[in-house]
Coordinates of C-alpha atoms in Angstrom, one line a residue:
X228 CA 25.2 -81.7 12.8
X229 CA 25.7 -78.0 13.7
X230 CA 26.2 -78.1 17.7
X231 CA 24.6 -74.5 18.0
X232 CA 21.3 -75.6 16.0
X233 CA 19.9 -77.2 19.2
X234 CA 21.1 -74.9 21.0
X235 CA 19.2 -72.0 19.4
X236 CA 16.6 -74.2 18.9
X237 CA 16.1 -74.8 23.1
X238 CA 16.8 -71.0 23.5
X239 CA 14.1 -69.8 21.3
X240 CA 11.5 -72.6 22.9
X241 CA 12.7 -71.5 26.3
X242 CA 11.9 -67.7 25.4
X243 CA 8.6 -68.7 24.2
X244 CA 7.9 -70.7 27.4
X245 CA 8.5 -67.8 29.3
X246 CA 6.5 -65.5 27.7
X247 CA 3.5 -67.6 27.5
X248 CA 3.9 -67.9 31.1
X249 CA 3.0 -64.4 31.4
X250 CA 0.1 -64.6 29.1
X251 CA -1.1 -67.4 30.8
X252 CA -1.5 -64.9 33.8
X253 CA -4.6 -63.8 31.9
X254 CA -5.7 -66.7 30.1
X255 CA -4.6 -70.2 31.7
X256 CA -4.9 -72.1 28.3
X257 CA -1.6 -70.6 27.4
X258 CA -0.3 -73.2 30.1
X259 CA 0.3 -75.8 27.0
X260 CA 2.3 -74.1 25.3
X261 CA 4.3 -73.5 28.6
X262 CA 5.0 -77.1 28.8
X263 CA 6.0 -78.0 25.6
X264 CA 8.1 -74.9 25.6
X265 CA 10.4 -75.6 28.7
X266 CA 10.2 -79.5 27.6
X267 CA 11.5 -79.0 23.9
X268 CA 14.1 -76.1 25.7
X269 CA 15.7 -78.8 27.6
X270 CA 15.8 -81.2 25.1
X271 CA 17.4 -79.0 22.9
X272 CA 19.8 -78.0 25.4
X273 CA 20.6 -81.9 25.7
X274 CA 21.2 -82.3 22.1
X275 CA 23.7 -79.7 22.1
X276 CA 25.7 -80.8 24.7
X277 CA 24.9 -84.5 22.8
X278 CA 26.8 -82.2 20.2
X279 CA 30.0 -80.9 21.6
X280 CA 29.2 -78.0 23.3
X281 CA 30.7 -77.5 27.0
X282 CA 27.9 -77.6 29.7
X283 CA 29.3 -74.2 31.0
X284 CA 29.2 -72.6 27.1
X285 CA 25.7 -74.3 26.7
X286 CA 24.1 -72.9 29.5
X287 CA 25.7 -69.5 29.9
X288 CA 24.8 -69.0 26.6
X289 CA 21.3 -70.7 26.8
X290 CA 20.6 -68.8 30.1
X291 CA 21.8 -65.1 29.1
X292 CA 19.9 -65.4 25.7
X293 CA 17.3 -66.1 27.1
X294 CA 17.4 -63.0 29.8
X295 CA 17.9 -61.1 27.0
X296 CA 15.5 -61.9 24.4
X297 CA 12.7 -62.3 27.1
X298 CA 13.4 -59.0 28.5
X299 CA 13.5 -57.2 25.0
X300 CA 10.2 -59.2 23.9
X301 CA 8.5 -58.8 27.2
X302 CA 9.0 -55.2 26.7
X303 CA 7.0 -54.8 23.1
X304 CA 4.7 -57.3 23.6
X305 CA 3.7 -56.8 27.3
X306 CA 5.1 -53.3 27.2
X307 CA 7.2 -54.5 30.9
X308 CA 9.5 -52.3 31.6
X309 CA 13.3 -51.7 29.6
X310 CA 15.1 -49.2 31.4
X311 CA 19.0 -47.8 30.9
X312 CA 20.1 -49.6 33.5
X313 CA 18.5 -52.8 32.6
X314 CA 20.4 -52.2 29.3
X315 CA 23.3 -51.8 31.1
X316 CA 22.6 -55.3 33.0
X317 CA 22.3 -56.9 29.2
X318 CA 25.3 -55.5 28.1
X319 CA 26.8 -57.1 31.1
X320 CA 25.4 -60.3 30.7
X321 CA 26.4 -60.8 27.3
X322 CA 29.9 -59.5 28.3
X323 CA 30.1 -62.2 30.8
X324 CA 29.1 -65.2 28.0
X325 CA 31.2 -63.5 25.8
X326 CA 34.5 -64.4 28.4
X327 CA 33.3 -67.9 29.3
X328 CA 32.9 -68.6 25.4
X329 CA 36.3 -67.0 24.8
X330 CA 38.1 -68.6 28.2
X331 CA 36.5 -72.2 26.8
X332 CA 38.2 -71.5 23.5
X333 CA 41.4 -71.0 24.7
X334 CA 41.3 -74.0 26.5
X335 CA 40.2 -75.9 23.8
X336 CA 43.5 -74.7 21.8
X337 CA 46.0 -75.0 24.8
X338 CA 44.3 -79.0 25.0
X339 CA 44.9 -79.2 21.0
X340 CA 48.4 -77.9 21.5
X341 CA 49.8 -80.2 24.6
X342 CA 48.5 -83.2 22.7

């Protein structure tokens, strides 16, 4: 199985979750959807580390995603704010995942080579 499947799959639930927590501001039924969203994120999330995926990949990618596409969604379908500087902010978080994905590779190949 493809160890990033589950691991889209729990960011895109975890997105969802987060936005329906906002709509549920206005209308509380949106509460279920809540729930099943940050329960299916987290199962996700476990079946890609189940996978192969490091903890600290997993999550910094699961978390900075998430920032990301909850910011850009909250934006057209709440119009919230999306200012310069909080592009700025996603640049630098996807920078950051970028390192600890790249710094995880390179100790994957170093742990290849010594073996």
């Amino acid at each position: 199985m493809n160890k990033w499947a589950p691991l889209l799959a729990a960011i895109l639930l975890e997105v969802t979750a987060t936005l329906s927590l906002r709509a549920a501001v206005d209308r509380p039924a949106w509460y279920a959807l809540v729930t099943v969203g940050y329960l299916g994120a987290f199962v996700g999330l476990s079946f890609a580390l189940r996978a192969g995926l490091g903890v600290g990949v997993a999550y910094g990618v699961w978390a900075a995603a998430g920032v990301v596409l909850t910011a850009v969604l909250a934006a057209v379908i709440f119009d919230d704010a999306l200012t310069a500087t909080m592009g700025v902010g996603i640049a630098l978080v996807i920078a950051g995942v970028l390192c600890v994905e790249l710094g995880s590779q390179r100790a994957q190949d170093r742990e290849g080579t010594s073996a």
